Amino acid sequence: MTIKKFIEELSKYPEDIDLKDVRIRLAVEKEIGYKRIKSVYLGGYRIVGGATPFGSNSVVLERFPNLGDVAKSLLANLKLPRKERAMKVKLKGTSGAPFDVIEVYPETYNGEPTIPFVQYFCDEEGTIYKDELLEFVTDGRLQTTATIKGWVAVDDFDNAYIYHSKPTQRCKEFCDTGDYITDWVCDTKYPNGKRRYVIDKHLFPDLTPESEPLKVRIQITLE
């Protein structure tokens, strides 16, 4: 199935369905006495394993995650070329002419994704730049004002960020220590490709990792 065909099939369903309200069966079959997985079913579709599921010498583990989380996981791990909108930038601290870049997704030496929320951009010659080296340009002129709308949230390290859309909390293991931390993630991006901006925590002294994100609007003007 192509992405085009997949979109056509999705268009048959109402657009206002919240996938978080839809539960789907995830079944993992393991053979007793062995660590290997025998088969995996998502809904009624076998995605791993043989044609005869759930033998007498097997144990079946079932979970019913919501379809929203399943969709997010698929999109986050979909390593395919994306359609990217070119952005005009110039190198910070230089008088060079603006040039076009697109966001890229380089991988580390072991094939795992790079650090989350760090954006990289590539020019026409294939040179890769980290976002902190670039200034974004509008209509050939540097922006003198910027308005940032978003949601402010604080993580377990007391760092504050403003996110493009209302973020959701996730719990993850910290550096294989057995300890778990809570941070915030969102699925959408600002026009320059960023998902979030760092912001001074002291501007929101009452905000904690347990607080609900705050909807804000911040305007910055160059003098």
PDB file of C-alpha atoms in Angstrom, residues 9-19 22:
ATOM      1  CA  GLU A   9      -8.600   4.982   2.865  1.00  0.00           C
ATOM      2  CA  LEU A  10      -8.373   7.279   5.904  1.00  0.00           C
ATOM      3  CA  SER A  11     -10.493   9.902   4.119  1.00  0.00           C
ATOM      4  CA  LYS A  12     -13.465   7.513   4.353  1.00  0.00           C
ATOM      5  CA  TYR A  13     -13.641   8.073   8.115  1.00  0.00           C
ATOM      6  CA  PRO A  14     -14.890  11.208   9.933  1.00  0.00           C
ATOM      7  CA  GLU A  15     -12.058  13.718  10.414  1.00  0.00           C
ATOM      8  CA  ASP A  16     -13.064  14.548  13.989  1.00  0.00           C
ATOM      9  CA  ILE A  17     -12.471  11.037  15.373  1.00  0.00           C
ATOM     10  CA  ASP A  18     -10.041  11.256  18.304  1.00  0.00           C
ATOM     11  CA  LEU A  19      -7.681   8.291  17.930  1.00  0.00           C
ATOM     12  CA  VAL A  22     -10.018   4.040  19.922  1.00  0.00           C
TER      13      VAL A  22
END
